[in-house]
Amino acid sequence: MNKNNNTPSGDGGKLKIAIQKSGRLHDDSIKLLKECGIDISNGVNKLKSEASNFPLEVYFLRDDDIPQYVEDAVADLGFVGENVVYEKEKQVEVVEKLGFGKCRLSIAVRRGEEYDKISSLQGKKIATSYPVLVKKFLDENNITAEIHEISGSVEIAPGIGLADAICDLVSSGSTLFMNGLKETETILNSQAVLIKNKNLDGEKQNLLNKLLFRIQSVKKAKNNKYVLLNAPNDNLKQIISLLPGMKSPTVLPLAEEGWSSVHSVISENEFWDIIEKLKAAGAQGILVVPIEKMII
Ligand code: ATP
Ligand code: ZN
């Protein structure tokens, strides 16, 4: 299927996106498409599904296979972890970080073991499912170590004498802890990303731009909150200076004289900081509302 020239495959100009069939990225991938207003039926054991209200076909695949399918133009797009994209080294383009599936690829050693810096790994045996990324990390740090590639249950390797250290994905760290390991180095911070085939035709690129616009609106909305508050007019100037707003805050008079209602948008990062300052400046009745979509 167009492995060599990546030309459109008579699919009526529909975009084809590959997402994980089941596993940690599946639910959030479907959720993101839904939040972008794209309805897909998600039957169990289905290989493929079609959106009813967007020219999009969804392929359900193992995450490890997604970069290859996108490189080969079997799928135009994919949602997949950065860890997989960079390990597989396929010719695909990362278009957008998606904000879910966050984890890190880390080195861990037995809890009792002495470890002060990267050179502690010199001459050691490291078990991992990520040989490419581990090799890169070791080379960059001038460490020679033996990489032992295994495909699953990496965290038990030190306990059964298979390796001195491991390199695996970590989110909370509880799996490492339960296996008597401690995390010593992070070699990659990862999250799910949107990847695309490098040779999309104009029509598909237009559809991708549409999808991307929706994804970015959903992401922006998640990173921001709508805030409504009552402000004494005497402090209005100071309160407004604390609020960025999309252009500038909306200010409406309250029925009670001397007070105004102020509406604005605050980013999640600076949220608590700004709320504290608003309270200190005399703001009252502060309401914080989630935003569903944000179009700038
Ligand atoms: P598949 O059957 O599709 O090959 P898998 O078992 O390889 O699935 P999952 O465990 O479902 O994969 O993880 C999929 C992705 O989720 C990982 O590649 C990574 O990007 C992300 N992820 C987020 N947190 C974690 C975590 N704590 N452990 C493993 N993966 C995580
Ligand atoms: Zn996998």
Short mmCIF file of C-alpha atoms and ligand atoms in Angstrom, two decimals:
data_model
loop_
_atom_site.label_atom_id
_atom_site.label_comp_id
_atom_site.label_asym_id
_atom_site.label_seq_id
_atom_site.Cartn_x
_atom_site.Cartn_y
_atom_site.Cartn_z
CA MET A 1 0.00 0.00 0.00
CA ASN A 2 1.90 2.97 -1.32
CA LYS A 3 4.99 1.97 0.60
CA ASN A 4 7.28 3.54 -1.92
CA ASN A 5 5.68 6.70 -3.17
CA ASN A 6 3.29 7.61 -0.36
CA THR A 7 0.65 8.85 -2.78
CA PRO A 8 -3.04 9.01 -1.81
CA SER A 9 -4.54 5.54 -1.86
CA GLY A 10 -7.99 6.10 -3.31
CA ASP A 11 -9.51 6.56 0.13
CA GLY A 12 -11.63 9.53 -0.88
CA GLY A 13 -9.23 11.98 0.78
CA LYS A 14 -9.98 10.75 4.27
CA LEU A 15 -7.32 11.20 6.91
CA LYS A 16 -6.22 7.94 8.49
CA ILE A 17 -5.10 8.10 12.10
CA ALA A 18 -3.53 5.25 14.08
CA ILE A 19 -4.18 5.09 17.82
CA GLN A 20 -3.38 2.45 20.44
CA LYS A 21 -5.80 -0.47 20.33
CA SER A 22 -5.75 -1.00 24.09
CA GLY A 23 -3.49 0.16 26.87
CA ARG A 24 -2.56 3.35 28.60
CA LEU A 25 -3.03 5.70 25.63
CA HIS A 26 -6.27 4.25 24.24
CA ASP A 27 -8.90 5.99 26.37
CA ASP A 28 -7.24 9.41 26.30
CA SER A 29 -6.78 9.17 22.51
CA ILE A 30 -10.50 8.50 22.00
CA LYS A 31 -11.35 11.21 24.53
CA LEU A 32 -9.25 13.79 22.69
CA LEU A 33 -10.93 12.97 19.37
CA LYS A 34 -14.33 13.30 21.08
CA GLU A 35 -13.35 16.64 22.59
CA CYS A 36 -12.44 17.72 19.05
CA GLY A 37 -16.06 16.99 18.12
CA ILE A 38 -15.20 13.78 16.27
CA ASP A 39 -17.54 10.86 16.85
CA ILE A 40 -16.20 7.38 16.30
CA SER A 41 -17.81 4.10 17.19
CA ASN A 42 -15.35 2.11 19.24
CA GLY A 43 -16.34 -1.53 18.93
CA VAL A 44 -14.34 -4.14 20.83
CA ASN A 45 -11.86 -6.04 18.62
CA LYS A 46 -12.32 -3.65 15.76
CA LEU A 47 -9.30 -2.90 13.61
CA LYS A 48 -10.77 0.19 12.03
CA SER A 49 -13.54 2.70 12.62
CA GLU A 50 -14.87 5.64 10.69
CA ALA A 51 -15.81 9.04 12.11
CA SER A 52 -19.40 9.98 11.37
CA ASN A 53 -18.82 13.73 11.24
CA PHE A 54 -15.21 14.26 10.07
CA PRO A 55 -13.33 12.73 7.12
CA LEU A 56 -11.30 10.52 9.42
CA GLU A 57 -10.62 6.80 9.64
CA VAL A 58 -9.23 5.46 12.91
CA TYR A 59 -6.96 2.40 12.97
CA PHE A 60 -6.50 0.58 16.27
CA LEU A 61 -2.94 -0.77 16.54
CA ARG A 62 -0.20 -1.75 19.00
CA ASP A 63 1.59 1.43 19.98
CA ASP A 64 5.00 0.01 18.92
CA ASP A 65 3.78 -0.39 15.33
CA ILE A 66 2.36 3.12 14.92
CA PRO A 67 5.57 4.96 13.80
CA GLN A 68 6.22 2.34 11.10
CA TYR A 69 2.65 2.53 9.76
CA VAL A 70 2.88 6.31 9.63
CA GLU A 71 6.27 6.24 7.90
CA ASP A 72 4.81 3.82 5.32
CA ALA A 73 1.70 6.04 4.81
CA VAL A 74 -0.59 3.16 5.79
CA ALA A 75 -1.76 5.75 8.33
CA ASP A 76 -1.32 9.49 7.76
CA LEU A 77 -1.24 10.35 11.44
CA GLY A 78 -0.72 8.66 14.79
CA PHE A 79 -1.13 9.32 18.49
CA VAL A 80 1.81 7.67 20.24
CA GLY A 81 4.25 8.19 23.14
CA GLU A 82 7.44 10.16 22.45
CA ASN A 83 9.33 7.23 23.99
CA VAL A 84 8.14 4.99 21.15
CA VAL A 85 8.71 7.62 18.43
CA TYR A 86 12.33 8.24 19.45
CA GLU A 87 13.12 4.57 20.11
CA LYS A 88 11.84 3.43 16.72
CA GLU A 89 13.73 6.14 14.78
CA LYS A 90 11.20 6.15 11.92
CA GLN A 91 10.93 8.92 9.34
CA VAL A 92 7.88 10.68 10.79
CA GLU A 93 7.29 14.24 11.94
CA VAL A 94 6.19 15.13 15.46
CA VAL A 95 3.46 17.76 15.03
CA GLU A 96 2.04 18.43 18.49
CA LYS A 97 2.40 17.35 22.11
CA LEU A 98 -0.96 16.09 23.36
CA GLY A 99 -0.70 16.54 27.13
CA PHE A 100 -1.56 12.96 28.18
CA GLY A 101 0.40 9.70 28.65
CA LYS A 102 3.01 11.57 30.66
CA CYS A 103 5.85 9.44 31.99
CA ARG A 104 9.63 9.36 32.06
CA LEU A 105 12.18 6.86 30.85
CA SER A 106 14.50 6.32 33.78
CA ILE A 107 17.44 4.28 34.96
CA ALA A 108 16.94 2.48 38.26
CA VAL A 109 19.20 0.33 40.44
CA ARG A 110 18.66 -1.82 43.53
CA ARG A 111 17.69 0.33 46.49
CA GLY A 112 20.64 -0.79 48.61
CA GLU A 113 23.16 -0.17 45.86
CA GLU A 114 25.54 2.75 45.99
CA TYR A 115 25.01 5.23 43.16
CA ASP A 116 26.29 8.77 43.11
CA LYS A 117 26.62 9.67 39.47
CA ILE A 118 26.23 8.39 35.92
CA SER A 119 29.71 6.85 36.00
CA SER A 120 28.33 4.33 38.53
CA LEU A 121 26.85 2.61 35.45
CA GLN A 122 30.29 1.97 33.92
CA GLY A 123 30.68 -1.72 33.09
CA LYS A 124 27.21 -2.58 34.39
CA LYS A 125 24.50 -4.66 32.72
CA ILE A 126 21.29 -2.69 32.01
CA ALA A 127 18.02 -4.42 31.13
CA THR A 128 15.59 -2.40 28.99
CA SER A 129 12.99 -2.43 26.21
CA TYR A 130 14.56 0.82 24.94
CA PRO A 131 18.04 -0.20 23.66
CA VAL A 132 18.31 2.70 21.18
CA LEU A 133 17.57 5.43 23.72
CA VAL A 134 19.73 3.82 26.40
CA LYS A 135 22.67 3.47 23.99
CA LYS A 136 22.35 7.14 23.03
CA PHE A 137 22.28 8.19 26.67
CA LEU A 138 25.33 6.06 27.53
CA ASP A 139 27.28 7.32 24.50
CA GLU A 140 26.50 10.96 25.32
CA ASN A 141 27.89 10.37 28.78
CA ASN A 142 30.90 8.31 27.67
CA ILE A 143 29.77 5.26 29.60
CA THR A 144 30.39 1.73 28.41
CA ALA A 145 27.77 -0.68 29.71
CA GLU A 146 26.12 -3.83 28.47
CA ILE A 147 22.55 -3.38 27.24
CA HIS A 148 20.33 -6.41 27.68
CA GLU A 149 17.14 -6.03 25.66
CA ILE A 150 13.98 -7.56 27.11
CA SER A 151 10.45 -6.93 26.03
CA GLY A 152 8.51 -6.84 29.29
CA SER A 153 8.66 -7.06 33.10
CA VAL A 154 11.94 -5.18 33.00
CA GLU A 155 11.62 -4.22 36.67
CA ILE A 156 12.19 -7.77 37.90
CA ALA A 157 15.54 -8.15 36.08
CA PRO A 158 17.82 -7.01 38.95
CA GLY A 159 15.91 -9.18 41.47
CA ILE A 160 16.50 -12.36 39.44
CA GLY A 161 20.13 -11.56 38.72
CA LEU A 162 19.59 -10.73 35.04
CA ALA A 163 20.97 -7.19 35.26
CA ASP A 164 22.52 -4.64 37.62
CA ALA A 165 20.24 -1.81 36.52
CA ILE A 166 17.17 -1.23 34.38
CA CYS A 167 15.87 1.52 32.14
CA ASP A 168 12.09 1.64 31.99
CA LEU A 169 9.05 3.92 31.92
CA VAL A 170 8.05 5.40 35.25
CA SER A 171 5.11 7.53 36.26
CA SER A 172 4.47 7.34 40.01
CA GLY A 173 7.49 5.20 40.81
CA SER A 174 5.42 2.65 42.75
CA THR A 175 6.39 -0.27 40.47
CA LEU A 176 10.06 0.49 41.04
CA PHE A 177 9.48 0.77 44.77
CA MET A 178 7.62 -2.55 44.96
CA ASN A 179 10.54 -4.21 43.19
CA GLY A 180 13.16 -2.83 45.57
CA LEU A 181 14.54 -0.35 43.04
CA LYS A 182 15.41 3.35 43.14
CA GLU A 183 15.31 5.77 40.23
CA THR A 184 18.69 7.36 39.55
CA GLU A 185 18.59 9.10 36.14
CA THR A 186 15.83 10.33 33.82
CA ILE A 187 16.87 9.90 30.21
CA LEU A 188 13.65 11.15 28.56
CA ASN A 189 10.48 12.95 29.64
CA SER A 190 7.67 11.64 27.48
CA GLN A 191 4.05 12.30 26.64
CA ALA A 192 1.71 11.33 23.83
CA VAL A 193 2.31 13.24 20.58
CA LEU A 194 0.63 13.59 17.22
CA ILE A 195 2.92 12.32 14.45
CA LYS A 196 2.40 12.63 10.72
CA ASN A 197 3.70 11.08 7.52
CA LYS A 198 6.28 13.37 5.92
CA ASN A 199 4.65 13.37 2.48
CA LEU A 200 1.00 14.28 3.10
CA ASP A 201 -0.69 15.69 0.01
CA GLY A 202 -2.27 19.14 0.11
CA GLU A 203 -5.77 17.87 0.78
CA LYS A 204 -4.69 15.78 3.73
CA GLN A 205 -2.50 18.57 5.08
CA ASN A 206 -5.60 20.83 5.03
CA LEU A 207 -7.57 18.25 6.99
CA LEU A 208 -4.67 17.89 9.42
CA ASN A 209 -4.64 21.67 9.91
CA LYS A 210 -8.35 21.53 10.77
CA LEU A 211 -7.81 18.72 13.26
CA LEU A 212 -4.77 20.47 14.73
CA PHE A 213 -6.72 23.69 15.21
CA ARG A 214 -9.31 21.72 17.21
CA ILE A 215 -6.65 19.89 19.26
CA GLN A 216 -4.94 23.17 20.11
CA SER A 217 -8.27 24.74 21.16
CA VAL A 218 -8.98 21.80 23.46
CA LYS A 219 -5.46 21.96 24.94
CA LYS A 220 -5.66 25.71 25.53
CA ALA A 221 -9.04 25.32 27.22
CA LYS A 222 -7.61 22.67 29.55
CA ASN A 223 -4.71 24.92 30.49
CA ASN A 224 -6.96 27.85 31.35
CA LYS A 225 -9.82 28.68 33.72
CA TYR A 226 -12.56 31.26 33.45
CA VAL A 227 -12.68 33.41 36.58
CA LEU A 228 -15.52 35.65 37.78
CA LEU A 229 -15.17 37.82 40.87
CA ASN A 230 -16.59 40.82 42.65
CA ALA A 231 -14.24 43.75 43.08
CA PRO A 232 -14.61 46.91 45.16
CA ASN A 233 -14.33 49.81 42.69
CA ASP A 234 -11.66 51.42 44.87
CA ASN A 235 -9.31 48.49 44.11
CA LEU A 236 -10.52 47.84 40.56
CA LYS A 237 -7.36 49.10 38.89
CA GLN A 238 -5.11 46.90 41.00
CA ILE A 239 -7.34 43.84 40.47
CA ILE A 240 -7.46 44.37 36.71
CA SER A 241 -3.67 44.62 36.61
CA LEU A 242 -3.49 41.11 38.09
CA LEU A 243 -5.73 39.63 35.39
CA PRO A 244 -4.46 39.04 31.89
CA GLY A 245 -7.72 38.07 30.10
CA MET A 246 -7.79 37.09 26.44
CA LYS A 247 -7.73 40.75 25.41
CA SER A 248 -8.44 42.48 28.70
CA PRO A 249 -10.84 41.56 31.52
CA THR A 250 -14.59 42.24 31.20
CA VAL A 251 -15.85 44.66 33.84
CA LEU A 252 -19.59 45.03 34.60
CA PRO A 253 -21.22 47.14 37.31
CA LEU A 254 -22.91 45.23 40.15
CA ALA A 255 -26.38 46.25 41.38
CA GLU A 256 -24.68 47.20 44.66
CA GLU A 257 -23.02 50.54 44.30
CA GLY A 258 -19.23 50.71 44.56
CA TRP A 259 -18.72 47.13 43.27
CA SER A 260 -18.00 45.58 39.90
CA SER A 261 -18.06 42.09 38.49
CA VAL A 262 -14.79 41.19 36.73
CA HIS A 263 -14.45 38.24 34.28
CA SER A 264 -11.20 36.91 32.94
CA VAL A 265 -9.17 33.88 31.86
CA ILE A 266 -6.24 32.64 33.95
CA SER A 267 -3.70 30.04 32.95
CA GLU A 268 -3.48 26.90 35.09
CA ASN A 269 0.24 27.52 35.81
CA GLU A 270 -0.21 30.86 37.53
CA PHE A 271 -3.68 30.12 38.87
CA TRP A 272 -3.10 29.85 42.65
CA ASP A 273 -0.59 32.64 42.63
CA ILE A 274 -3.05 35.06 41.01
CA ILE A 275 -6.00 33.95 43.17
CA GLU A 276 -3.99 34.72 46.33
CA LYS A 277 -3.10 38.17 45.03
CA LEU A 278 -6.72 38.83 44.02
CA LYS A 279 -7.94 37.98 47.53
CA ALA A 280 -5.29 40.20 49.04
CA ALA A 281 -6.50 43.01 46.76
CA GLY A 282 -10.06 42.71 48.10
CA ALA A 283 -11.69 40.46 45.46
CA GLN A 284 -14.69 38.52 46.77
CA GLY A 285 -17.03 35.77 45.60
CA ILE A 286 -14.42 34.32 43.26
CA LEU A 287 -15.88 31.69 40.90
CA VAL A 288 -13.65 29.46 38.80
CA VAL A 289 -15.19 27.72 35.80
CA PRO A 290 -13.66 25.17 33.41
CA ILE A 291 -13.48 26.16 29.74
CA GLU A 292 -14.59 23.64 27.12
CA LYS A 293 -12.94 25.13 24.02
CA MET A 294 -10.77 28.18 23.60
CA ILE A 295 -10.47 29.85 20.20
CA ILE A 296 -8.06 32.73 20.01
P1 ATP B 1 0.75 -2.26 23.26
O1 ATP B 1 -0.05 -3.49 23.49
O2 ATP B 1 0.00 -1.23 22.45
O3 ATP B 1 2.14 -2.53 22.71
P2 ATP B 1 2.16 -1.48 25.69
O4 ATP B 1 2.00 -2.52 26.74
O5 ATP B 1 3.45 -1.37 24.95
O6 ATP B 1 0.91 -1.57 24.70
P3 ATP B 1 1.24 0.58 27.53
O7 ATP B 1 1.74 0.04 28.83
O8 ATP B 1 -0.22 0.60 27.28
O9 ATP B 1 1.99 -0.05 26.27
O10 ATP B 1 1.82 2.06 27.41
C1 ATP B 1 1.62 2.83 26.27
C2 ATP B 1 2.33 4.15 26.43
O11 ATP B 1 1.80 4.85 27.55
C3 ATP B 1 3.82 4.07 26.71
O12 ATP B 1 4.59 3.83 25.54
C4 ATP B 1 4.06 5.46 27.28
O13 ATP B 1 4.19 6.41 26.22
C5 ATP B 1 2.77 5.77 28.04
N1 ATP B 1 2.88 5.66 29.51
C6 ATP B 1 2.47 6.58 30.41
N2 ATP B 1 2.73 6.21 31.67
C7 ATP B 1 3.33 5.04 31.62
C8 ATP B 1 3.84 4.14 32.62
N3 ATP B 1 3.81 4.40 33.90
N4 ATP B 1 4.35 2.97 32.20
C9 ATP B 1 4.37 2.66 30.90
N5 ATP B 1 3.92 3.50 29.91
C10 ATP B 1 3.41 4.68 30.26
ZN ZN B 2 3.77 -1.43 23.10
#
